[in-house]
Amino acid sequence: MLERITSAKNPTVKGLRALNQRKGRVSQGRFLVEGEVLIREALGCGLTIREALAGDAHAAFAEELAARGARAFTVPGELLATVCDTVTPQGVCASFDLPAPLPLNDTPALIVALDGVQDPGNLGTIWRTADAAGFGALLLGAGCADPLSPKVQRAAMGSGFRVPFMLADDLPQALSALRARGYRVVVSDLRGEDFYRRPDPGERFILVIGNEARGISEATRAQADMRLKLPMRGGAESLNAAVAAGILMYGLTEHL
Amino acid sequence: MLERITSAKNPTVKGLRALNQRKGRVSQGRFLVEGEVLIREALGCGLTIREALAGDAHAAFAEELAARGARAFTVPGELLATVCDTVTPQGVCASFDLPAPLPLNDTPALIVALDGVQDPGNLGTIWRTADAAGFGALLLGAGCADPLSPKVQRAAMGSGFRVPFMLADDLPQALSALRARGYRVVVSDLRGEDFYRRPDPGERFILVIGNEARGISEATRAQADMRLKLPMRGGAESLNAAVAAGILMYGLTEHL
């Protein structure tokens, strides 16, 4: 039988609630995962669980989490809603240790880099697509949404636990270092060449996606081996960033 | 100098507010467009403007709309926020006559059909991508989000005014009728064949995208000339519906 928390001021509840903010995640070294499906994905990917809160309908699942090492509690639904970021709380949430970012010198053949992708839904959706298309890592430059925010992880649907991420405060410099190690840099750019007449990017490359409104920065563009643009055949001037990223990722790996 | 409305109970304000709901759109025969960019797109596409409300910062634009035939008013920002669906109101909104759906017997060569795509953001994003990729119409089956809701039109970013839509209460029957007129039906299906080993769908085809959770219905699947699946190379089991639609639309039109 799990202990029950009923006060919104309980320190465990307050600690978990703080994980909705980047500051809380950094200071505690943990992040929040919502819902049974995502929590199972995180456990399956080897992440370390710390604390869990469950509504009564998920008490049995919370017992299971306790057996796997979590400090687990049941709580009233209203209290859970004050912790979870979702509009419709998923009945259970848990904190996990922050995954360590991948070091920049240990990188897979195919990487997606984001140059200031700000929308959490776009970032998470790109993460999910990168996983599906077979990319091995995400490289996040300055100005991106926080990869460990609940909104990003929800859109990533578990791919955020499977595909590691790397952080680069100076993305152009990181791209330059990767080029020196044999990567080609392929940039999505509305001022670029026709994607369907592209040269072969080879076996090791980085696809760079720009900010939703401003696109690629000048300093990032300067590191491009090729700048490519999807044809705009009708009246639309551009695509949603996550859709463009998906078309480019699958297009570039079609031969795999 | 435009007339000013200050009461939330003003009949014009109440009428415009009702356009956020399908019922209001059907009974008034109008829909709501938010923000200067989208309103200009709608005018440019030949839609008929009826009424406009603008905050003080957009009074000059409202004068311009009045000159183009709108009954235009200025309103306090708080009042505008009670009409507009957006979290951050865009300073101006206007009602337009509902566009007439395209008749099912007058159809372009490339069509995207949606079999119960429920999320307004997904539907609007698919609309935008269809425009960019060169598809000529959207065919909406039962269970789809309302194409004229503000959320859908916002995600479509003007493509909702450029690419016409058709409504089919019975999508399988509509697909059957289109097949009889020479279209091939290409269905996105997680149980389908590898997209990258597909046969040529020819010059006239309909790409069908299924519901976010359930995918394609059995009755729709029965109308498929080919069922195709994007390869899932990593751990993700599926893609976001709008991302999958984008990869398929661009993949199928690569030769254009």
Coordinates of C-alpha atoms in Angstrom, one line a residue:
Chain A
M1 CA 0.0 0.0 0.0
L2 CA 1.5 3.3 -1.1
E3 CA 1.7 6.4 1.0
R4 CA -0.9 9.1 0.0
I5 CA -0.2 12.8 -0.4
T6 CA -3.1 15.2 -0.2
S7 CA -1.4 18.6 0.3
A8 CA -0.3 20.8 -2.7
K9 CA 2.4 22.1 -0.4
N10 CA 4.0 18.7 0.2
P11 CA 7.8 19.0 -0.6
T12 CA 7.7 16.1 -3.1
V13 CA 4.8 17.6 -5.0
K14 CA 6.5 21.0 -5.0
G15 CA 9.7 19.4 -6.2
L16 CA 8.0 17.6 -9.1
R17 CA 6.0 20.7 -10.1
A18 CA 9.3 22.6 -10.4
L19 CA 10.4 20.2 -13.1
N20 CA 8.1 21.9 -15.5
Q21 CA 10.6 24.7 -15.6
R22 CA 14.2 24.5 -16.9
K23 CA 15.5 26.0 -13.7
G24 CA 14.0 23.2 -11.7
R25 CA 15.4 20.6 -14.0
V26 CA 18.9 22.0 -13.9
S27 CA 18.9 22.4 -10.1
Q28 CA 17.5 19.0 -9.3
G29 CA 19.2 17.1 -12.2
R30 CA 15.9 15.5 -13.0
F31 CA 13.1 15.8 -15.5
L32 CA 9.4 14.9 -15.5
V33 CA 7.8 12.2 -17.6
E34 CA 4.0 12.1 -17.9
G35 CA 1.7 9.1 -18.6
E36 CA 2.2 5.4 -18.4
V37 CA 3.2 4.9 -22.0
L38 CA 6.1 7.4 -21.8
I39 CA 7.2 6.3 -18.3
R40 CA 7.4 2.7 -19.6
E41 CA 9.5 3.9 -22.6
A42 CA 11.9 5.8 -20.3
L43 CA 12.3 2.7 -18.1
G44 CA 12.8 0.5 -21.2
C45 CA 15.6 2.9 -22.3
G46 CA 17.4 2.5 -19.0
L47 CA 16.7 5.8 -17.5
T48 CA 16.8 6.0 -13.7
I49 CA 13.4 6.7 -12.0
R50 CA 13.2 8.7 -8.8
E51 CA 9.7 9.7 -7.7
A52 CA 6.2 9.0 -9.0
L53 CA 2.7 10.4 -8.3
A54 CA -0.4 8.5 -9.4
G55 CA -4.1 9.1 -9.4
D56 CA -6.2 6.3 -7.9
A57 CA -6.8 4.7 -11.3
H58 CA -3.1 4.3 -11.7
A59 CA -2.3 3.0 -8.2
A60 CA -1.4 -0.5 -9.4
F61 CA 1.1 1.0 -11.9
A62 CA 2.6 3.2 -9.1
E63 CA 3.1 0.0 -7.1
E64 CA 5.0 -1.4 -10.0
L65 CA 7.1 1.7 -10.2
A66 CA 7.8 1.5 -6.4
A67 CA 9.0 -2.1 -7.0
R68 CA 11.4 -0.7 -9.6
G69 CA 12.9 1.7 -7.1
A70 CA 10.7 4.8 -7.3
R71 CA 9.5 6.7 -4.2
A72 CA 5.8 6.4 -5.3
F73 CA 2.7 8.0 -3.9
T74 CA -1.0 8.2 -4.7
V75 CA -2.6 11.6 -4.9
P76 CA -6.1 13.1 -5.6
G77 CA -6.6 13.9 -9.3
E78 CA -6.8 17.7 -8.6
L79 CA -3.4 17.6 -7.0
L80 CA -1.9 15.7 -9.9
A81 CA -3.3 18.3 -12.3
T82 CA -1.2 21.0 -10.5
V83 CA 2.0 19.0 -11.2
C84 CA 1.4 17.8 -14.8
D85 CA 1.9 20.1 -17.7
T86 CA -0.7 18.4 -19.9
V87 CA -4.2 19.8 -20.4
T88 CA -5.7 16.4 -19.6
P89 CA -3.4 14.9 -17.0
Q90 CA -2.4 11.4 -17.9
G91 CA -3.0 10.0 -14.4
V92 CA 0.6 9.4 -13.5
C93 CA 3.9 11.2 -13.7
A94 CA 7.5 10.4 -12.6
S95 CA 10.8 12.1 -12.3
F96 CA 13.9 10.6 -13.9
D97 CA 17.6 11.5 -13.7
L98 CA 18.6 13.8 -16.6
P99 CA 20.2 11.7 -19.4
A100 CA 23.8 12.7 -20.1
P101 CA 24.2 14.6 -23.4
L102 CA 26.3 12.7 -26.0
P103 CA 29.9 14.0 -26.1
L104 CA 30.6 15.9 -29.3
N105 CA 33.5 13.5 -30.1
D106 CA 31.5 10.3 -30.2
T107 CA 29.0 10.8 -32.9
P108 CA 26.9 8.6 -35.2
A109 CA 27.0 8.8 -39.0
L110 CA 23.7 10.6 -39.4
I111 CA 22.9 13.7 -37.3
V112 CA 20.0 16.3 -37.4
A113 CA 21.1 19.7 -36.1
L114 CA 18.6 22.4 -35.1
D115 CA 19.5 26.0 -35.4
G116 CA 17.1 27.7 -33.0
V117 CA 14.0 25.5 -33.4
Q118 CA 11.9 27.2 -30.7
D119 CA 8.5 25.4 -30.8
P120 CA 8.5 22.5 -28.3
G121 CA 6.1 20.5 -30.5
N122 CA 8.3 21.0 -33.6
L123 CA 11.4 19.9 -31.7
G124 CA 9.7 16.8 -30.3
T125 CA 8.2 15.9 -33.6
I126 CA 11.6 16.2 -35.4
W127 CA 13.1 14.0 -32.7
R128 CA 10.4 11.3 -33.3
T129 CA 11.0 11.5 -37.1
A130 CA 14.8 11.4 -36.7
D131 CA 14.3 8.1 -34.8
A132 CA 12.0 6.7 -37.5
A133 CA 14.3 7.7 -40.3
G134 CA 17.4 6.2 -38.7
F135 CA 19.3 9.3 -37.6
G136 CA 21.6 8.6 -34.6
A137 CA 21.6 11.9 -32.7
L138 CA 20.2 15.4 -32.4
L139 CA 22.5 18.4 -32.2
L140 CA 20.9 21.4 -30.6
G141 CA 22.2 24.9 -31.0
A142 CA 21.5 28.0 -28.9
G143 CA 17.9 29.2 -29.0
C144 CA 16.2 25.8 -29.3
A145 CA 13.4 24.7 -27.0
D146 CA 14.7 22.8 -23.9
P147 CA 14.9 19.1 -25.0
L148 CA 13.9 17.9 -21.5
S149 CA 10.7 19.9 -21.2
P150 CA 7.5 17.9 -20.9
K151 CA 6.1 19.4 -24.1
V152 CA 9.1 18.3 -26.1
Q153 CA 9.1 14.8 -24.7
R154 CA 5.4 14.4 -25.3
A155 CA 5.8 15.3 -28.9
A156 CA 8.8 13.0 -29.2
M157 CA 6.7 10.1 -28.0
G158 CA 9.6 8.1 -26.5
S159 CA 12.1 8.9 -29.2
G160 CA 13.6 11.5 -26.8
F161 CA 14.8 8.6 -24.7
R162 CA 16.2 6.5 -27.6
V163 CA 18.0 9.1 -29.8
P164 CA 20.6 10.9 -27.8
F165 CA 21.1 14.7 -28.0
M166 CA 24.1 16.9 -28.0
L167 CA 24.2 20.6 -27.0
A168 CA 26.3 23.2 -28.8
D169 CA 26.3 26.7 -27.5
D170 CA 28.1 27.7 -30.7
L171 CA 26.5 25.6 -33.4
P172 CA 28.6 27.0 -36.3
Q173 CA 31.8 26.1 -34.4
A174 CA 30.4 22.5 -33.6
L175 CA 29.6 22.1 -37.3
S176 CA 33.1 23.2 -38.3
A177 CA 34.6 20.6 -35.9
L178 CA 32.4 17.9 -37.3
R179 CA 33.4 18.8 -40.9
A180 CA 37.0 18.5 -39.9
R181 CA 36.1 14.9 -38.9
G182 CA 34.6 14.1 -42.3
Y183 CA 31.0 15.1 -42.0
R184 CA 29.2 17.0 -44.8
V185 CA 26.8 19.8 -43.6
V186 CA 23.5 19.8 -45.5
V187 CA 21.4 22.9 -44.7
S188 CA 17.7 23.4 -45.3
D189 CA 17.5 26.9 -46.8
L190 CA 14.7 28.7 -48.7
R191 CA 17.5 30.4 -50.7
G192 CA 19.2 27.0 -51.6
E193 CA 19.3 24.7 -54.6
D194 CA 16.5 22.3 -55.6
F195 CA 16.6 19.4 -53.2
Y196 CA 15.8 16.9 -56.0
R197 CA 18.9 17.9 -58.0
R198 CA 21.2 17.6 -55.0
P199 CA 24.7 16.0 -55.1
D200 CA 25.2 12.8 -53.0
P201 CA 26.0 13.9 -49.4
G202 CA 27.9 10.7 -48.7
E203 CA 27.8 8.4 -45.7
R204 CA 28.3 10.9 -42.8
F205 CA 26.3 14.0 -42.9
I206 CA 24.5 16.5 -40.7
L207 CA 21.1 17.9 -41.8
V208 CA 20.6 21.4 -40.4
I209 CA 17.0 22.8 -39.8
G210 CA 16.6 26.5 -39.1
N211 CA 14.3 28.6 -36.9
E212 CA 10.6 28.6 -37.7
A213 CA 10.5 32.3 -38.7
R214 CA 14.1 33.3 -39.5
G215 CA 15.5 30.1 -41.0
I216 CA 19.2 29.4 -40.8
S217 CA 21.6 32.0 -39.3
E218 CA 24.3 33.5 -41.4
A219 CA 27.1 31.9 -39.3
T220 CA 25.5 28.4 -39.7
R221 CA 25.0 29.0 -43.5
A222 CA 28.7 29.7 -43.7
Q223 CA 29.4 26.1 -42.6
A224 CA 27.1 24.5 -45.3
D225 CA 28.6 22.1 -47.8
M226 CA 25.2 22.2 -49.6
R227 CA 22.1 24.4 -49.2
L228 CA 18.9 22.7 -50.3
K229 CA 15.4 23.9 -50.8
L230 CA 12.2 21.8 -51.3
P231 CA 10.3 22.9 -54.4
M232 CA 7.3 25.2 -53.7
R233 CA 4.9 24.3 -56.5
G234 CA 1.7 26.0 -55.3
G235 CA 1.1 29.3 -53.4
A236 CA 2.7 28.3 -50.1
E237 CA 6.0 30.1 -49.4
S238 CA 7.3 27.6 -46.9
L239 CA 6.6 24.4 -44.9
N240 CA 6.2 23.8 -41.2
A241 CA 9.7 23.2 -39.8
A242 CA 8.9 19.6 -38.6
V243 CA 7.3 18.7 -42.0
A244 CA 10.2 20.1 -43.9
A245 CA 12.7 18.2 -41.6
G246 CA 10.7 15.0 -42.2
I247 CA 10.7 15.3 -46.0
L248 CA 14.5 16.0 -46.0
M249 CA 15.4 13.3 -43.5
Y250 CA 13.5 10.6 -45.5
G251 CA 14.7 12.0 -48.8
L252 CA 18.3 11.9 -47.8
T253 CA 18.1 8.3 -46.5
E254 CA 16.0 6.9 -49.3
H255 CA 18.9 4.6 -50.4
L256 CA 19.3 3.0 -47.0
Chain B
M1 CA -13.3 57.3 -38.6
L2 CA -14.7 53.9 -37.8
E3 CA -17.4 53.2 -35.3
R4 CA -16.2 51.8 -31.9
I5 CA -17.8 48.9 -30.1
T6 CA -17.1 48.6 -26.4
S7 CA -19.8 46.1 -25.2
A8 CA -19.1 42.4 -25.2
K9 CA -22.9 42.0 -25.7
N10 CA -22.9 43.9 -28.9
P11 CA -24.7 41.8 -31.6
T12 CA -21.8 42.1 -34.1
V13 CA -19.3 40.9 -31.4
K14 CA -21.6 38.0 -30.4
G15 CA -22.1 37.0 -34.0
L16 CA -18.4 37.0 -34.7
R17 CA -17.6 35.1 -31.5
A18 CA -20.1 32.4 -32.5
L19 CA -18.0 31.7 -35.6
N20 CA -15.5 29.9 -33.4
Q21 CA -18.0 27.1 -33.3
R22 CA -19.1 25.0 -36.3
K23 CA -22.7 25.6 -35.5
G24 CA -22.3 29.4 -35.8
R25 CA -20.4 29.0 -39.1
V26 CA -23.1 26.8 -40.6
S27 CA -26.0 29.0 -39.4
Q28 CA -24.3 32.3 -40.5
G29 CA -22.7 30.9 -43.6
R30 CA -19.4 32.7 -42.6
F31 CA -16.1 31.9 -41.0
L32 CA -13.6 33.8 -39.0
V33 CA -10.1 34.8 -40.1
E34 CA -7.6 36.2 -37.6
G35 CA -4.6 38.5 -38.2
E36 CA -3.6 40.9 -40.9
V37 CA -1.6 38.3 -42.9
L38 CA -4.3 35.8 -43.1
I39 CA -7.0 38.4 -43.9
R40 CA -4.9 39.7 -46.7
E41 CA -4.4 36.2 -48.0
A42 CA -8.2 35.6 -47.9
L43 CA -8.9 38.8 -49.8
G44 CA -6.2 38.0 -52.4
C45 CA -7.9 34.6 -53.0
G46 CA -11.1 36.4 -53.8
L47 CA -13.1 35.5 -50.7
T48 CA -15.9 38.0 -49.7
I49 CA -15.3 39.9 -46.5
R50 CA -18.3 40.9 -44.3
E51 CA -17.3 42.3 -40.9
A52 CA -14.1 43.2 -39.2
L53 CA -13.0 44.1 -35.6
A54 CA -9.7 45.7 -34.9
G55 CA -7.7 46.9 -31.9
D56 CA -6.4 50.4 -31.9
A57 CA -3.0 49.4 -33.3
H58 CA -4.8 48.0 -36.4
A59 CA -7.3 50.8 -37.0
A60 CA -5.7 51.9 -40.2
F61 CA -5.9 48.3 -41.6
A62 CA -9.6 48.3 -40.5
E63 CA -10.2 51.5 -42.5
E64 CA -8.7 49.7 -45.5
L65 CA -11.0 46.7 -44.9
A66 CA -14.0 49.1 -44.7
A67 CA -12.9 50.5 -48.1
R68 CA -13.0 47.0 -49.5
G69 CA -16.6 46.5 -48.3
A70 CA -16.4 45.3 -44.7
R71 CA -18.5 46.6 -41.9
A72 CA -15.5 47.5 -39.8
F73 CA -15.2 48.6 -36.1
T74 CA -12.5 49.3 -33.6
V75 CA -12.7 47.6 -30.2
P76 CA -10.7 47.5 -27.0
G77 CA -8.0 44.8 -26.9
E78 CA -9.8 42.9 -24.0
L79 CA -13.0 42.7 -26.1
L80 CA -11.1 41.4 -29.2
A81 CA -9.6 38.7 -27.0
T82 CA -13.1 37.4 -26.2
V83 CA -13.8 36.9 -30.0
C84 CA -10.4 35.5 -31.2
D85 CA -9.5 31.9 -30.7
T86 CA -5.8 32.6 -30.5
V87 CA -3.9 32.7 -27.2
T88 CA -2.3 35.9 -28.3
P89 CA -4.9 37.8 -30.3
Q90 CA -3.5 39.1 -33.5
G91 CA -5.1 42.5 -33.2
V92 CA -7.7 42.1 -35.9
C93 CA -10.2 39.5 -37.1
A94 CA -12.8 39.4 -39.9
S95 CA -15.7 37.3 -41.1
F96 CA -15.8 36.0 -44.7
D97 CA -18.4 34.1 -46.6
L98 CA -17.8 30.3 -46.5
P99 CA -16.1 29.2 -49.6
A100 CA -18.1 26.7 -51.7
P101 CA -16.7 23.2 -51.5
L102 CA -15.4 21.9 -54.8
P103 CA -18.0 19.6 -56.5
L104 CA -16.8 15.9 -56.6
N105 CA -17.1 15.8 -60.4
D106 CA -14.6 18.6 -61.0
T107 CA -11.4 17.4 -59.6
P108 CA -7.7 18.1 -60.2
A109 CA -5.1 15.4 -61.0
L110 CA -3.6 15.2 -57.5
I111 CA -5.7 15.0 -54.4
V112 CA -5.0 14.4 -50.7
A113 CA -7.8 12.6 -48.8
L114 CA -8.1 12.6 -45.0
D115 CA -9.8 9.6 -43.3
G116 CA -10.7 11.1 -39.9
V117 CA -7.7 13.4 -39.3
Q118 CA -9.0 15.0 -36.1
D119 CA -6.3 17.3 -34.9
P120 CA -6.9 20.9 -36.3
G121 CA -3.1 21.6 -36.4
N122 CA -2.5 18.4 -38.3
L123 CA -5.2 19.1 -40.8
G124 CA -4.1 22.7 -41.4
T125 CA -0.4 21.6 -41.7
I126 CA -1.3 19.0 -44.3
W127 CA -3.3 21.6 -46.2
R128 CA -0.2 23.9 -46.3
T129 CA 2.0 21.0 -47.4
A130 CA -0.5 20.0 -50.1
D131 CA -0.3 23.5 -51.5
A132 CA 3.5 23.5 -51.5
A133 CA 3.8 20.0 -53.0
G134 CA 1.4 20.9 -55.9
F135 CA -1.7 18.9 -54.9
G136 CA -4.9 20.5 -56.2
A137 CA -7.6 19.6 -53.6
L138 CA -8.2 18.2 -50.2
L139 CA -11.0 15.5 -49.8
L140 CA -12.3 15.3 -46.2
G141 CA -14.1 12.3 -45.0
A142 CA -16.3 12.0 -41.9
G143 CA -14.6 12.6 -38.5
C144 CA -12.1 15.2 -39.7
A145 CA -11.6 18.5 -37.9
D146 CA -13.8 21.2 -39.4
P147 CA -11.8 22.8 -42.2
L148 CA -13.1 26.3 -41.5
S149 CA -12.2 26.4 -37.9
P150 CA -9.8 29.2 -36.9
K151 CA -7.2 26.6 -35.6
V152 CA -7.2 24.7 -38.9
Q153 CA -6.9 27.9 -41.0
R154 CA -4.1 29.3 -38.8
A155 CA -2.1 26.1 -39.3
A156 CA -2.8 26.2 -43.1
M157 CA -1.3 29.7 -43.2
G158 CA -3.3 30.8 -46.2
S159 CA -3.2 27.5 -48.1
G160 CA -6.8 27.0 -46.9
F161 CA -7.9 29.8 -49.2
R162 CA -5.9 28.6 -52.2
V163 CA -6.4 24.8 -52.3
P164 CA -10.1 23.9 -52.4
F165 CA -11.6 21.2 -50.3
M166 CA -14.3 18.6 -50.9
L167 CA -16.5 17.0 -48.3
A168 CA -17.4 13.3 -48.5
D169 CA -19.7 11.9 -45.8
D170 CA -18.9 8.5 -47.2
L171 CA -15.2 8.6 -48.1
P172 CA -15.0 4.9 -49.3
Q173 CA -17.9 5.6 -51.7
A174 CA -16.3 8.9 -52.9
L175 CA -13.0 7.0 -53.5
S176 CA -14.8 4.4 -55.4
A177 CA -16.4 7.0 -57.7
L178 CA -13.1 8.7 -58.3
R179 CA -11.5 5.3 -59.2
A180 CA -14.2 4.8 -61.8
R181 CA -13.0 8.1 -63.3
G182 CA -9.4 6.9 -63.6
Y183 CA -7.8 7.8 -60.2
R184 CA -5.6 5.4 -58.4
V185 CA -5.9 5.3 -54.6
V186 CA -2.7 5.3 -52.6
V187 CA -3.2 4.7 -48.9
S188 CA -0.7 5.4 -46.1
D189 CA -0.9 2.2 -44.0
L190 CA 1.4 0.9 -41.3
R191 CA 0.5 -2.6 -42.6
G192 CA 1.4 -1.6 -46.2
E193 CA 4.4 -2.3 -48.5
D194 CA 7.7 -0.3 -48.4
F195 CA 7.1 3.1 -49.9
Y196 CA 10.5 3.1 -51.6
R197 CA 9.6 0.0 -53.6
R198 CA 6.3 1.3 -54.8
P199 CA 4.9 0.9 -58.3
D200 CA 4.2 4.2 -60.3
P201 CA 0.8 5.6 -59.2
G202 CA 0.4 7.4 -62.6
E203 CA -0.7 10.9 -63.4
R204 CA -4.0 11.0 -61.4
F205 CA -4.0 9.7 -57.9
I206 CA -5.4 10.3 -54.4
L207 CA -3.1 10.0 -51.4
V208 CA -5.2 8.9 -48.3
I209 CA -4.0 9.7 -44.8
G210 CA -5.7 8.0 -41.8
N211 CA -6.7 9.0 -38.3
E212 CA -3.8 9.9 -35.9
A213 CA -4.5 6.9 -33.6
R214 CA -6.5 4.4 -35.6
G215 CA -5.0 4.9 -39.0
I216 CA -7.1 4.0 -42.1
S217 CA -10.6 2.5 -41.7
E218 CA -11.3 -1.0 -43.2
A219 CA -13.8 0.4 -45.6
T220 CA -11.2 2.9 -46.9
R221 CA -8.5 0.3 -47.1
A222 CA -10.8 -1.8 -49.3
Q223 CA -10.6 1.0 -52.0
A224 CA -6.8 1.1 -52.0
D225 CA -4.9 0.4 -55.3
M226 CA -1.8 0.4 -53.2
R227 CA -1.0 0.5 -49.5
L228 CA 2.3 2.0 -48.6
K229 CA 4.4 2.3 -45.4
L230 CA 7.4 4.5 -44.7
P231 CA 10.3 2.5 -43.3
M232 CA 10.7 2.7 -39.5
R233 CA 14.4 2.2 -39.1
G234 CA 14.8 3.2 -35.4
G235 CA 12.6 2.6 -32.4
A236 CA 9.7 4.8 -33.3
E237 CA 6.6 2.9 -34.3
S238 CA 4.9 5.6 -36.4
L239 CA 5.2 9.2 -37.5
N240 CA 3.1 12.3 -36.8
A241 CA 0.3 12.3 -39.3
A242 CA 1.2 15.7 -40.8
V243 CA 4.9 14.7 -41.1
A244 CA 4.0 11.3 -42.8
A245 CA 1.7 13.1 -45.2
G246 CA 4.4 15.5 -46.1
I247 CA 7.0 12.8 -46.8
L248 CA 4.5 10.9 -48.9
M249 CA 3.3 14.0 -50.8
Y250 CA 6.8 15.1 -51.8
G251 CA 7.9 11.5 -52.4
L252 CA 5.0 10.8 -54.8
T253 CA 5.6 14.1 -56.8
E254 CA 9.4 14.0 -56.9
H255 CA 9.3 13.5 -60.7
L256 CA 7.3 16.7 -61.3

